[in-house]
């Protein structure tokens, strides 16, 4: 699809036993991808603040290696090598943190100095150059350096099943080459990201919703299903935390419920895609991150839908994604229309006016899925369960090791069964640990609330659902 070329805080779990698959994704990271709004316009800080007010919990940004490193760094693994230009990214991530938002960074685009003077959609001549860059940027946002926020979520390349973003897709004899090249590309970036920040969560894929699997034509492409299958065939041992996908409908006006011919993958195809990914990569589970989805509006796009239809589609799309227990993330493309962004799917117009009920529908749909109020599971009989409380906002003002005070309360239904106070050290990933002094009952459900405070008087509230198996 057309794309601009430039370029939690959550209560989550540290549980004794991983939660079993449920019938739906009870919590999900929900947010926006919009680089112009979040990085380049004059009122970018206020737009990130407005994003948080829609109940968004995450923003995705595209990191174009070819723009960040226009010349070869002298020390490529050094996060502060003067050849790197990260200023706008630094600012956007800091602004997001101040608004209690997580950030996902997708690394894409090869510099000319790394691929022999070719365009950014060619792989580097030396994959070690990508590893060094990935290590540098992941180190910069590892939480180890004061003033540089921790970034938890990462992706590698944008829509690599399209020739627009990764070329060639097929060689001169018509043989598929992009999936194997992407497997090498991803492995190189993954190694660098994990070396720079072992706590990072890294997604493979970032696939477009459709393709042709035909080498002939003006735009040779792979379908996402065939591309993923061939990536797994090239290296079934690839390590990843999720598969990222962009399940747009085949026509912007088609509804989220559209069914497409496999191996194209729409929202309704995700269960088959997830099952196939588990088979191809020999894994018991494969989380899926929806890192782009959206519907353009008319006006201004002639192929778009009315504002009322967009609002309805927002609600329907998030609802479909939330039905699947393996979907952990849903990111709408974009927050606000922009003259430099040729995809008019924002929930606000270029002038900042709401597109009818679209912002309200997004807010209402995101609220019950807020990943900052997670559902965690422990074995029945677990004594003093240890939970991990995400406190992203405190990292904007407090350094790692700062004591965070809390009053926690545990309820069974409406009945308060335990209350306690303690302090815990802020960790570099913007979380704290809390030990709840009660015993988890078998087949019992509890609500734990946390009233948090730091030495600067900043208050933060979290809510955790605890279930005993």
CSV table of C-alpha atoms in Angstrom, one decimal:
chain,number,residue,atom,x,y,z
A,1,UNK,CA,0.0,0.0,0.0
A,2,UNK,CA,1.1,3.6,-0.4
A,3,UNK,CA,3.2,4.8,2.4
A,4,UNK,CA,5.3,7.8,3.3
A,5,UNK,CA,8.9,7.0,2.4
A,6,UNK,CA,10.7,9.1,4.9
A,7,UNK,CA,11.5,8.4,7.3
A,8,UNK,CA,3.1,0.3,29.0
A,9,UNK,CA,2.0,1.8,31.0
A,10,UNK,CA,0.5,-1.5,32.0
A,11,UNK,CA,0.0,-4.0,34.7
A,12,UNK,CA,1.4,-7.1,33.1
A,13,UNK,CA,2.4,-10.4,34.6
A,14,UNK,CA,5.2,-12.2,36.1
A,15,UNK,CA,3.2,-15.3,36.9
A,16,UNK,CA,4.2,-18.7,38.3
A,17,UNK,CA,2.3,-20.3,35.4
A,18,UNK,CA,1.6,-18.8,32.0
A,19,UNK,CA,-2.1,-18.0,31.4
A,20,UNK,CA,-3.8,-20.5,29.2
A,21,UNK,CA,-5.4,-19.4,25.9
A,22,UNK,CA,-8.7,-17.7,26.5
A,23,UNK,CA,-11.6,-17.3,24.1
A,24,UNK,CA,-10.6,-13.7,23.3
A,25,UNK,CA,-7.7,-11.3,23.9
A,26,UNK,CA,-8.9,-9.6,27.1
A,27,UNK,CA,-6.2,-7.0,26.9
A,28,UNK,CA,-4.4,-5.6,23.9
A,29,UNK,CA,-2.0,-2.8,23.1
A,30,UNK,CA,-4.0,-0.3,21.1
A,31,UNK,CA,-2.6,2.8,19.4
A,32,UNK,CA,-1.5,4.7,16.3
A,33,UNK,CA,1.3,4.8,13.7
A,34,UNK,CA,1.7,8.4,12.6
A,35,UNK,CA,5.3,9.7,12.1
A,36,UNK,CA,4.4,13.2,10.7
A,37,UNK,CA,2.1,13.9,13.7
A,38,UNK,CA,4.4,12.5,16.3
A,39,UNK,CA,7.8,13.7,15.0
A,40,UNK,CA,7.7,16.5,12.5
A,41,UNK,CA,4.8,19.0,12.9
A,42,UNK,CA,5.1,22.0,15.1
A,43,UNK,CA,2.4,20.8,17.6
A,44,UNK,CA,3.7,17.2,17.8
A,45,UNK,CA,3.8,17.1,21.6
A,46,UNK,CA,0.2,18.1,21.9
A,47,UNK,CA,-0.8,15.5,19.2
A,48,UNK,CA,0.9,12.8,21.3
A,49,UNK,CA,-1.0,14.1,24.3
A,50,UNK,CA,-4.2,14.0,22.3
A,51,UNK,CA,-3.4,10.4,21.3
A,52,UNK,CA,-3.1,9.4,24.9
A,53,UNK,CA,-6.5,10.9,25.6
A,54,UNK,CA,-8.1,8.5,23.1
A,55,UNK,CA,-7.2,5.6,25.5
A,56,UNK,CA,-4.3,4.7,23.2
A,57,UNK,CA,-1.5,2.8,25.0
A,58,UNK,CA,1.2,2.7,22.3
A,59,UNK,CA,2.5,4.5,19.3
A,60,UNK,CA,4.5,3.0,16.4
A,61,UNK,CA,7.3,4.9,14.7
A,62,UNK,CA,9.3,4.0,11.6
A,63,UNK,CA,13.1,4.2,11.9
A,64,UNK,CA,14.7,4.5,8.5
A,65,UNK,CA,18.3,3.5,8.8
A,66,UNK,CA,19.1,5.2,5.5
A,67,UNK,CA,18.0,8.6,7.0
A,68,UNK,CA,19.3,8.1,10.5
A,69,UNK,CA,22.8,7.1,9.2
A,70,UNK,CA,23.4,9.0,5.9
A,71,UNK,CA,27.1,8.4,6.3
A,72,UNK,CA,28.9,5.4,7.7
A,73,UNK,CA,29.5,5.7,11.4
A,74,UNK,CA,33.0,5.4,12.8
A,75,UNK,CA,31.7,3.3,15.6
A,76,UNK,CA,28.5,1.8,14.3
A,77,UNK,CA,27.5,-0.1,17.5
A,78,UNK,CA,27.9,3.1,19.5
A,79,UNK,CA,24.5,4.6,20.2
A,80,UNK,CA,26.0,8.1,20.3
A,81,UNK,CA,28.2,8.0,17.3
A,82,UNK,CA,28.0,11.5,15.7
A,83,UNK,CA,27.0,10.0,12.3
A,84,UNK,CA,23.6,9.1,13.8
A,85,UNK,CA,20.7,11.5,13.7
A,86,UNK,CA,18.1,10.5,16.4
A,87,UNK,CA,16.9,13.9,17.6
A,88,UNK,CA,13.3,13.8,16.4
A,89,UNK,CA,13.0,10.2,17.5
A,90,UNK,CA,14.4,11.0,21.0
A,91,UNK,CA,11.9,13.7,21.4
A,92,UNK,CA,8.9,11.6,20.2
A,93,UNK,CA,9.8,8.8,22.6
A,94,UNK,CA,10.2,11.2,25.5
A,95,UNK,CA,6.9,12.8,24.7
A,96,UNK,CA,5.2,9.4,24.5
A,97,UNK,CA,6.7,8.4,27.9
A,98,UNK,CA,5.4,11.6,29.5
A,99,UNK,CA,1.9,10.6,28.4
A,100,UNK,CA,2.2,7.0,29.8
A,101,UNK,CA,2.5,5.5,26.3
A,102,UNK,CA,4.6,2.6,25.1
A,103,UNK,CA,6.5,2.9,21.8
A,104,UNK,CA,7.2,0.4,19.0
A,105,UNK,CA,10.1,1.1,16.6
A,106,UNK,CA,10.2,-0.6,13.2
A,107,UNK,CA,13.7,-0.5,11.6
A,108,UNK,CA,13.7,-0.3,7.8
A,109,UNK,CA,15.7,1.0,4.8
A,110,UNK,CA,19.4,0.4,3.9
A,111,UNK,CA,21.8,3.4,3.5
A,112,UNK,CA,23.5,3.7,0.2
A,113,UNK,CA,26.9,3.3,1.9
A,114,UNK,CA,25.8,-0.1,3.1
A,115,UNK,CA,24.4,-1.6,-0.1
A,116,UNK,CA,26.7,-0.3,-2.8
A,117,UNK,CA,24.8,2.9,-3.7
A,118,UNK,CA,21.4,1.2,-4.3
A,119,UNK,CA,18.0,2.3,-3.1
A,120,UNK,CA,16.9,1.7,0.5
A,121,UNK,CA,14.9,-1.4,-0.4
A,122,UNK,CA,18.0,-3.5,-1.2
A,123,UNK,CA,19.6,-5.5,1.6
A,124,UNK,CA,23.0,-4.5,2.9
A,125,UNK,CA,26.1,-6.0,1.4
A,126,UNK,CA,27.2,-6.9,4.9
A,127,UNK,CA,24.5,-7.9,7.3
A,128,UNK,CA,26.9,-7.1,10.1
A,129,UNK,CA,26.3,-3.4,9.3
A,130,UNK,CA,22.6,-3.9,10.2
A,131,UNK,CA,23.4,-5.8,13.3
A,132,UNK,CA,25.7,-2.9,14.5
A,133,UNK,CA,23.0,-0.3,13.8
A,134,UNK,CA,20.3,-2.4,15.5
A,135,UNK,CA,22.6,-2.8,18.5
A,136,UNK,CA,23.3,1.0,18.6
A,137,UNK,CA,19.6,2.0,18.5
A,138,UNK,CA,18.4,-0.7,20.9
A,139,UNK,CA,21.2,0.3,23.3
A,140,UNK,CA,20.2,4.0,23.1
A,141,UNK,CA,16.7,3.0,24.2
A,142,UNK,CA,17.6,0.3,26.6
A,143,UNK,CA,17.0,2.4,29.8
A,144,UNK,CA,20.7,2.4,30.6
A,145,UNK,CA,21.3,6.0,29.7
A,146,UNK,CA,19.7,8.8,31.6
A,147,UNK,CA,17.3,10.8,29.5
A,148,UNK,CA,16.9,8.2,26.9
A,149,UNK,CA,13.7,6.2,27.4
A,150,UNK,CA,13.4,2.4,27.4
A,151,UNK,CA,11.7,1.1,24.2
A,152,UNK,CA,10.0,-2.3,24.7
A,153,UNK,CA,8.6,-3.2,21.2
A,154,UNK,CA,10.5,-3.5,17.9
A,155,UNK,CA,9.9,-4.6,14.4
A,156,UNK,CA,12.2,-5.4,11.5
A,157,UNK,CA,11.5,-3.9,8.0
A,158,UNK,CA,8.3,-2.7,6.7
A,159,UNK,CA,6.2,-4.9,4.4
A,160,UNK,CA,9.1,-7.0,3.1
A,161,UNK,CA,6.8,-9.0,0.9
A,162,UNK,CA,6.4,-6.0,-1.4
A,163,UNK,CA,9.1,-5.0,-3.9
A,164,UNK,CA,8.5,-1.4,-2.9
A,165,UNK,CA,10.2,-2.1,0.4
A,166,UNK,CA,12.4,-5.2,-0.3
A,167,UNK,CA,13.8,-5.9,-3.7
A,168,UNK,CA,14.3,-8.2,-5.6
A,169,UNK,CA,11.3,-10.3,-4.7
A,170,UNK,CA,12.3,-12.8,-7.5
A,171,UNK,CA,15.6,-13.3,-9.3
A,172,UNK,CA,16.1,-13.1,-13.1
A,173,UNK,CA,14.9,-16.7,-13.5
A,174,UNK,CA,11.7,-16.1,-11.6
A,175,UNK,CA,12.8,-17.8,-8.4
A,176,UNK,CA,11.6,-16.4,-5.1
A,177,UNK,CA,14.5,-14.7,-3.2
A,178,UNK,CA,13.0,-12.1,-0.9
A,179,UNK,CA,11.9,-14.5,1.9
A,180,UNK,CA,15.3,-16.0,2.3
A,181,UNK,CA,16.9,-12.5,2.1
A,182,UNK,CA,14.5,-11.3,4.7
A,183,UNK,CA,15.3,-14.2,7.0
A,184,UNK,CA,18.9,-13.1,7.0
A,185,UNK,CA,17.9,-9.5,7.3
A,186,UNK,CA,15.7,-10.2,10.3
A,187,UNK,CA,18.3,-12.5,12.0
A,188,UNK,CA,20.9,-9.7,11.7
A,189,UNK,CA,18.6,-7.1,13.2
A,190,UNK,CA,17.3,-9.4,15.9
A,191,UNK,CA,20.9,-10.2,17.1
A,192,UNK,CA,21.7,-6.5,17.3
A,193,UNK,CA,18.5,-5.5,19.1
A,194,UNK,CA,18.9,-8.2,21.7
A,195,UNK,CA,22.5,-7.4,22.2
A,196,UNK,CA,21.7,-3.8,22.8
A,197,UNK,CA,18.6,-4.5,25.0
A,198,UNK,CA,17.9,-8.1,26.1
A,199,UNK,CA,14.5,-7.0,27.4
A,200,UNK,CA,13.3,-5.9,24.0
A,201,UNK,CA,10.3,-7.7,22.4
A,202,UNK,CA,11.0,-8.2,18.7
A,203,UNK,CA,8.5,-8.9,15.9
A,204,UNK,CA,9.2,-10.6,12.6
A,205,UNK,CA,7.2,-10.0,9.5
A,206,UNK,CA,5.5,-6.6,9.3
A,207,UNK,CA,3.9,-8.1,6.2
A,208,UNK,CA,1.5,-6.5,3.8
A,209,UNK,CA,-2.0,-8.0,3.6
A,210,UNK,CA,-1.7,-9.2,0.0
A,211,UNK,CA,0.5,-10.1,-2.9
A,212,UNK,CA,0.5,-12.1,-6.1
A,213,UNK,CA,3.4,-14.7,-5.8
A,214,UNK,CA,4.1,-14.0,-9.5
A,215,UNK,CA,7.5,-12.9,-10.6
A,216,UNK,CA,6.1,-11.2,-13.8
A,217,UNK,CA,4.6,-7.7,-13.8
A,218,UNK,CA,5.5,-4.2,-12.8
A,219,UNK,CA,5.3,-4.9,-9.1
A,220,UNK,CA,6.4,-8.5,-8.2
A,221,UNK,CA,5.1,-9.4,-4.7
A,222,UNK,CA,4.5,-12.3,-2.3
A,223,UNK,CA,1.3,-13.0,-0.5
A,224,UNK,CA,1.9,-12.8,3.2
A,225,UNK,CA,1.1,-16.5,3.8
A,226,UNK,CA,3.6,-17.7,1.1
A,227,UNK,CA,6.2,-15.2,2.3
A,228,UNK,CA,6.0,-16.4,5.9
A,229,UNK,CA,6.1,-20.0,4.8
A,230,UNK,CA,9.2,-19.4,2.8
A,231,UNK,CA,10.9,-17.4,5.5
A,232,UNK,CA,10.3,-20.4,7.9
A,233,UNK,CA,11.7,-22.7,5.2
A,234,UNK,CA,14.8,-20.6,4.9
A,235,UNK,CA,15.4,-20.6,8.7
A,236,UNK,CA,12.8,-22.3,10.9
A,237,UNK,CA,14.9,-21.6,14.0
A,238,UNK,CA,14.5,-17.8,13.8
A,239,UNK,CA,13.8,-16.3,17.2
A,240,UNK,CA,10.9,-13.8,17.6
A,241,UNK,CA,8.4,-12.6,20.1
A,242,UNK,CA,5.5,-12.1,17.6
A,243,UNK,CA,4.7,-11.9,13.9
A,244,UNK,CA,3.7,-8.4,12.8
A,245,UNK,CA,1.1,-8.0,10.1
A,246,UNK,CA,-0.9,-5.3,8.3
A,247,UNK,CA,-4.3,-6.9,7.5
A,248,UNK,CA,-5.9,-4.1,5.4
A,249,UNK,CA,-8.9,-5.0,3.3
A,250,UNK,CA,-8.1,-5.4,-0.4
A,251,UNK,CA,-10.1,-2.2,-1.2
A,252,UNK,CA,-10.2,0.7,1.3
A,253,UNK,CA,-14.0,0.8,1.3
A,254,UNK,CA,-14.4,-2.9,2.1
A,255,UNK,CA,-15.4,-3.8,5.7
A,256,UNK,CA,-13.1,-5.3,8.3
A,257,UNK,CA,-15.0,-8.5,8.0
A,258,UNK,CA,-13.9,-9.0,4.4
A,259,UNK,CA,-12.8,-12.5,3.5
A,260,UNK,CA,-9.9,-12.9,1.1
A,261,UNK,CA,-8.4,-15.8,-0.8
A,262,UNK,CA,-5.6,-17.5,1.1
A,263,UNK,CA,-2.6,-17.0,1.2
A,264,UNK,CA,-3.6,-13.3,1.4
A,265,UNK,CA,-4.4,-12.4,5.0
A,266,UNK,CA,-7.1,-10.1,6.2
A,267,UNK,CA,-8.4,-9.7,9.7
A,268,UNK,CA,-10.7,-12.7,9.3
A,269,UNK,CA,-7.8,-14.8,8.1
A,270,UNK,CA,-5.7,-14.4,11.2
A,271,UNK,CA,-6.7,-17.6,12.9
A,272,UNK,CA,-5.5,-19.7,9.8
A,273,UNK,CA,-2.4,-17.5,9.6
A,274,UNK,CA,-1.6,-18.0,13.3
A,275,UNK,CA,-2.1,-21.8,13.0
A,276,UNK,CA,0.1,-21.9,9.9
A,277,UNK,CA,2.9,-19.8,11.6
A,278,UNK,CA,2.9,-22.3,14.5
A,279,UNK,CA,3.3,-25.2,12.0
A,280,UNK,CA,5.9,-23.6,9.8
A,281,UNK,CA,8.1,-22.4,12.8
A,282,UNK,CA,7.4,-25.5,15.0
A,283,UNK,CA,6.1,-23.4,17.9
A,284,UNK,CA,3.3,-23.9,20.4
A,285,UNK,CA,2.2,-20.3,20.1
A,286,UNK,CA,2.8,-17.3,17.9
A,287,UNK,CA,1.5,-13.9,19.1
A,288,UNK,CA,0.4,-11.6,16.3
A,289,UNK,CA,0.8,-7.9,16.4
A,290,UNK,CA,-1.4,-5.9,14.0
A,291,UNK,CA,1.0,-3.0,13.5
A,292,UNK,CA,-1.0,-1.2,10.7
A,293,UNK,CA,-4.7,-1.1,9.9
A,294,UNK,CA,-7.0,1.7,8.7
A,295,UNK,CA,-9.7,2.9,6.4
A,296,UNK,CA,-9.4,6.1,4.4
A,297,UNK,CA,-12.3,8.6,4.3
A,298,UNK,CA,-14.1,10.4,1.6
A,299,UNK,CA,-13.4,13.3,1.8
A,300,UNK,CA,-10.6,13.6,1.0
A,301,UNK,CA,-9.8,10.2,-0.7
A,302,UNK,CA,-12.1,9.2,-3.6
A,303,UNK,CA,-11.8,5.5,-2.6
A,304,UNK,CA,-12.5,6.2,1.1
A,305,UNK,CA,-15.6,5.7,3.2
A,306,UNK,CA,-17.9,8.2,4.9
A,307,UNK,CA,-17.0,9.4,8.4
A,308,UNK,CA,-19.8,7.4,9.9
A,309,UNK,CA,-18.6,4.3,8.1
A,310,UNK,CA,-15.1,4.8,9.3
A,311,UNK,CA,-16.3,5.1,12.9
A,312,UNK,CA,-18.3,1.9,12.5
A,313,UNK,CA,-15.3,0.1,10.9
A,314,UNK,CA,-13.0,1.2,13.8
A,315,UNK,CA,-15.3,-0.4,16.3
A,316,UNK,CA,-15.7,-3.6,14.1
A,317,UNK,CA,-12.0,-4.0,13.4
A,318,UNK,CA,-10.9,-3.7,17.0
A,319,UNK,CA,-13.7,-6.0,18.0
A,320,UNK,CA,-12.5,-8.6,15.5
A,321,UNK,CA,-8.9,-8.4,16.6
A,322,UNK,CA,-10.0,-8.7,20.3
A,323,UNK,CA,-11.7,-12.0,19.6
A,324,UNK,CA,-8.4,-13.7,19.0
A,325,UNK,CA,-6.4,-14.7,22.1
A,326,UNK,CA,-3.2,-14.6,20.1
A,327,UNK,CA,-3.5,-10.9,19.0
A,328,UNK,CA,-1.6,-8.7,21.4
A,329,UNK,CA,-1.5,-5.4,19.6
A,330,UNK,CA,-3.7,-3.3,17.3
A,331,UNK,CA,-2.3,-0.1,15.7
A,332,UNK,CA,-4.4,2.2,13.6
A,333,UNK,CA,-2.8,4.0,10.6
A,334,UNK,CA,-2.9,7.1,11.1
A,335,UNK,CA,-3.9,9.5,13.9
A,336,UNK,CA,-4.4,12.6,11.8
A,337,UNK,CA,-4.3,13.3,8.1
A,338,UNK,CA,-1.3,15.2,6.9
A,339,UNK,CA,-0.3,16.7,3.5
A,340,UNK,CA,2.9,14.7,3.7
A,341,UNK,CA,1.2,11.5,4.4
A,342,UNK,CA,-0.6,10.0,1.3
A,343,UNK,CA,-3.1,7.9,3.3
A,344,UNK,CA,-6.1,9.7,4.6
A,345,UNK,CA,-7.1,7.3,7.3
A,346,UNK,CA,-6.7,9.6,10.3
A,347,UNK,CA,-9.5,9.9,12.8
A,348,UNK,CA,-8.9,13.7,12.6
A,349,UNK,CA,-8.8,15.8,9.5
A,350,UNK,CA,-5.7,17.8,8.4
A,351,UNK,CA,-7.2,20.8,10.2
A,352,UNK,CA,-7.6,18.8,13.4
A,353,UNK,CA,-11.4,18.4,13.3
A,354,UNK,CA,-12.7,15.0,14.4
A,355,UNK,CA,-14.0,12.8,11.6
A,356,UNK,CA,-17.5,12.4,13.0
A,357,UNK,CA,-17.7,9.8,15.8
A,358,UNK,CA,-14.4,8.2,14.8
A,359,UNK,CA,-12.3,9.4,17.8
A,360,UNK,CA,-15.1,8.6,20.2
A,361,UNK,CA,-15.5,5.0,18.8
A,362,UNK,CA,-11.8,4.5,19.0
A,363,UNK,CA,-11.7,5.7,22.6
A,364,UNK,CA,-14.7,3.5,23.6
A,365,UNK,CA,-13.2,0.4,21.8
A,366,UNK,CA,-9.8,0.8,23.3
A,367,UNK,CA,-10.8,1.5,26.9
A,368,UNK,CA,-11.8,-2.1,28.0
A,369,UNK,CA,-8.7,-3.5,26.3
A,370,UNK,CA,-6.2,-1.3,28.1
A,371,UNK,CA,-3.1,-3.4,28.5
A,372,UNK,CA,-2.1,-1.3,31.4
A,373,UNK,CA,-4.8,-3.2,33.4
A,374,UNK,CA,-3.8,-6.7,32.5
A,375,UNK,CA,-5.3,-10.1,33.4
A,376,UNK,CA,-2.8,-12.5,35.1
A,377,UNK,CA,-3.2,-16.1,36.2
A,378,UNK,CA,-1.6,-18.0,39.0
A,379,UNK,CA,-2.1,-21.6,40.3
A,380,UNK,CA,-4.6,-21.9,43.0
A,381,UNK,CA,-2.9,-21.9,46.3
A,382,UNK,CA,-0.1,-19.5,45.3
A,383,UNK,CA,1.0,-17.6,48.4
A,384,UNK,CA,2.0,-13.9,48.1
A,385,UNK,CA,2.0,-13.7,44.3
A,386,UNK,CA,4.6,-11.5,42.8
A,387,UNK,CA,3.3,-9.1,40.1
A,388,UNK,CA,5.0,-6.8,37.8
A,389,UNK,CA,3.5,-3.3,37.6
A,390,UNK,CA,4.2,-1.2,34.6
A,391,UNK,CA,4.9,2.4,35.6
A,392,UNK,CA,6.0,4.0,32.4
A,393,UNK,CA,5.1,7.6,33.4
A,394,UNK,CA,7.6,7.6,36.3
A,395,UNK,CA,10.5,7.0,33.9
A,396,UNK,CA,9.9,10.6,32.6
A,397,UNK,CA,11.0,12.1,35.9
A,398,UNK,CA,12.7,9.3,37.9
A,399,UNK,CA,15.8,7.3,37.3
A,400,UNK,CA,16.2,3.6,37.7
A,401,UNK,CA,16.4,2.6,41.3
A,402,UNK,CA,14.1,5.4,42.5
A,403,UNK,CA,11.8,4.1,45.3
A,404,UNK,CA,8.1,4.1,44.2
A,405,UNK,CA,5.5,4.0,47.0
A,406,UNK,CA,2.3,2.1,46.7
A,407,UNK,CA,-0.9,1.2,48.5
A,408,UNK,CA,-2.4,-2.0,47.1
A,409,UNK,CA,-5.8,-3.5,47.7
A,410,UNK,CA,-7.1,-6.9,46.8
A,411,UNK,CA,-10.8,-7.4,46.2
A,412,UNK,CA,-12.9,-10.6,45.6
A,413,UNK,CA,-15.9,-9.2,44.0
A,414,UNK,CA,-16.9,-6.1,46.0
A,415,UNK,CA,-15.3,-7.4,49.2
A,416,UNK,CA,-11.9,-6.0,50.3
A,417,UNK,CA,-9.9,-9.0,51.5
A,418,UNK,CA,-6.4,-7.5,51.9
A,419,UNK,CA,-4.6,-4.1,51.9
A,420,UNK,CA,-0.9,-3.3,52.1
A,421,UNK,CA,1.7,-0.7,51.6
A,422,UNK,CA,5.3,-1.0,50.4
A,423,UNK,CA,8.0,0.6,48.2
A,424,UNK,CA,9.7,-0.9,45.2
A,425,UNK,CA,12.6,0.3,43.1
A,426,UNK,CA,11.8,1.6,39.6
A,427,UNK,CA,13.5,-0.7,37.1
A,428,UNK,CA,15.1,0.5,33.8
A,429,UNK,CA,12.2,-1.0,31.8
A,430,UNK,CA,9.8,1.3,33.7
A,431,UNK,CA,8.3,-1.4,35.9
A,432,UNK,CA,8.2,-2.2,39.6
A,433,UNK,CA,7.5,-5.5,41.4
A,434,UNK,CA,4.8,-5.9,44.0
A,435,UNK,CA,4.4,-8.8,46.5
A,436,UNK,CA,0.7,-9.1,47.3
A,437,UNK,CA,0.2,-10.7,50.8
A,438,UNK,CA,-2.7,-13.0,50.1
A,439,UNK,CA,-3.3,-16.6,48.9
A,440,UNK,CA,-4.8,-17.1,45.4
A,441,UNK,CA,-7.8,-19.4,45.6
A,442,UNK,CA,-8.5,-22.0,43.1
A,443,UNK,CA,-10.9,-20.9,40.4
A,444,UNK,CA,-11.2,-17.5,42.2
A,445,UNK,CA,-11.0,-14.1,40.5
A,446,UNK,CA,-9.6,-11.0,42.2
A,447,UNK,CA,-9.1,-7.3,41.4
A,448,UNK,CA,-5.9,-5.7,42.7
A,449,UNK,CA,-5.7,-1.9,42.7
A,450,UNK,CA,-2.5,0.1,43.0
A,451,UNK,CA,-2.3,3.7,44.1
A,452,UNK,CA,1.3,4.7,43.3
A,453,UNK,CA,3.4,7.8,44.1
A,454,UNK,CA,7.0,9.0,43.7
A,455,UNK,CA,9.0,11.6,45.6
A,456,UNK,CA,7.9,14.3,43.2
A,457,UNK,CA,4.3,13.8,44.1
A,458,UNK,CA,3.3,12.2,40.8
A,459,UNK,CA,0.3,9.8,41.3
A,460,UNK,CA,-0.5,6.8,39.1
A,461,UNK,CA,-3.2,4.2,39.4
A,462,UNK,CA,-3.2,0.6,38.1
A,463,UNK,CA,-5.7,-2.2,38.2
A,464,UNK,CA,-4.9,-5.9,37.8
A,465,UNK,CA,-7.3,-8.8,37.4
A,466,UNK,CA,-5.9,-12.0,39.1
A,467,UNK,CA,-7.3,-15.4,38.4
A,468,UNK,CA,-6.6,-18.7,40.2
A,469,UNK,CA,-6.5,-21.9,38.1
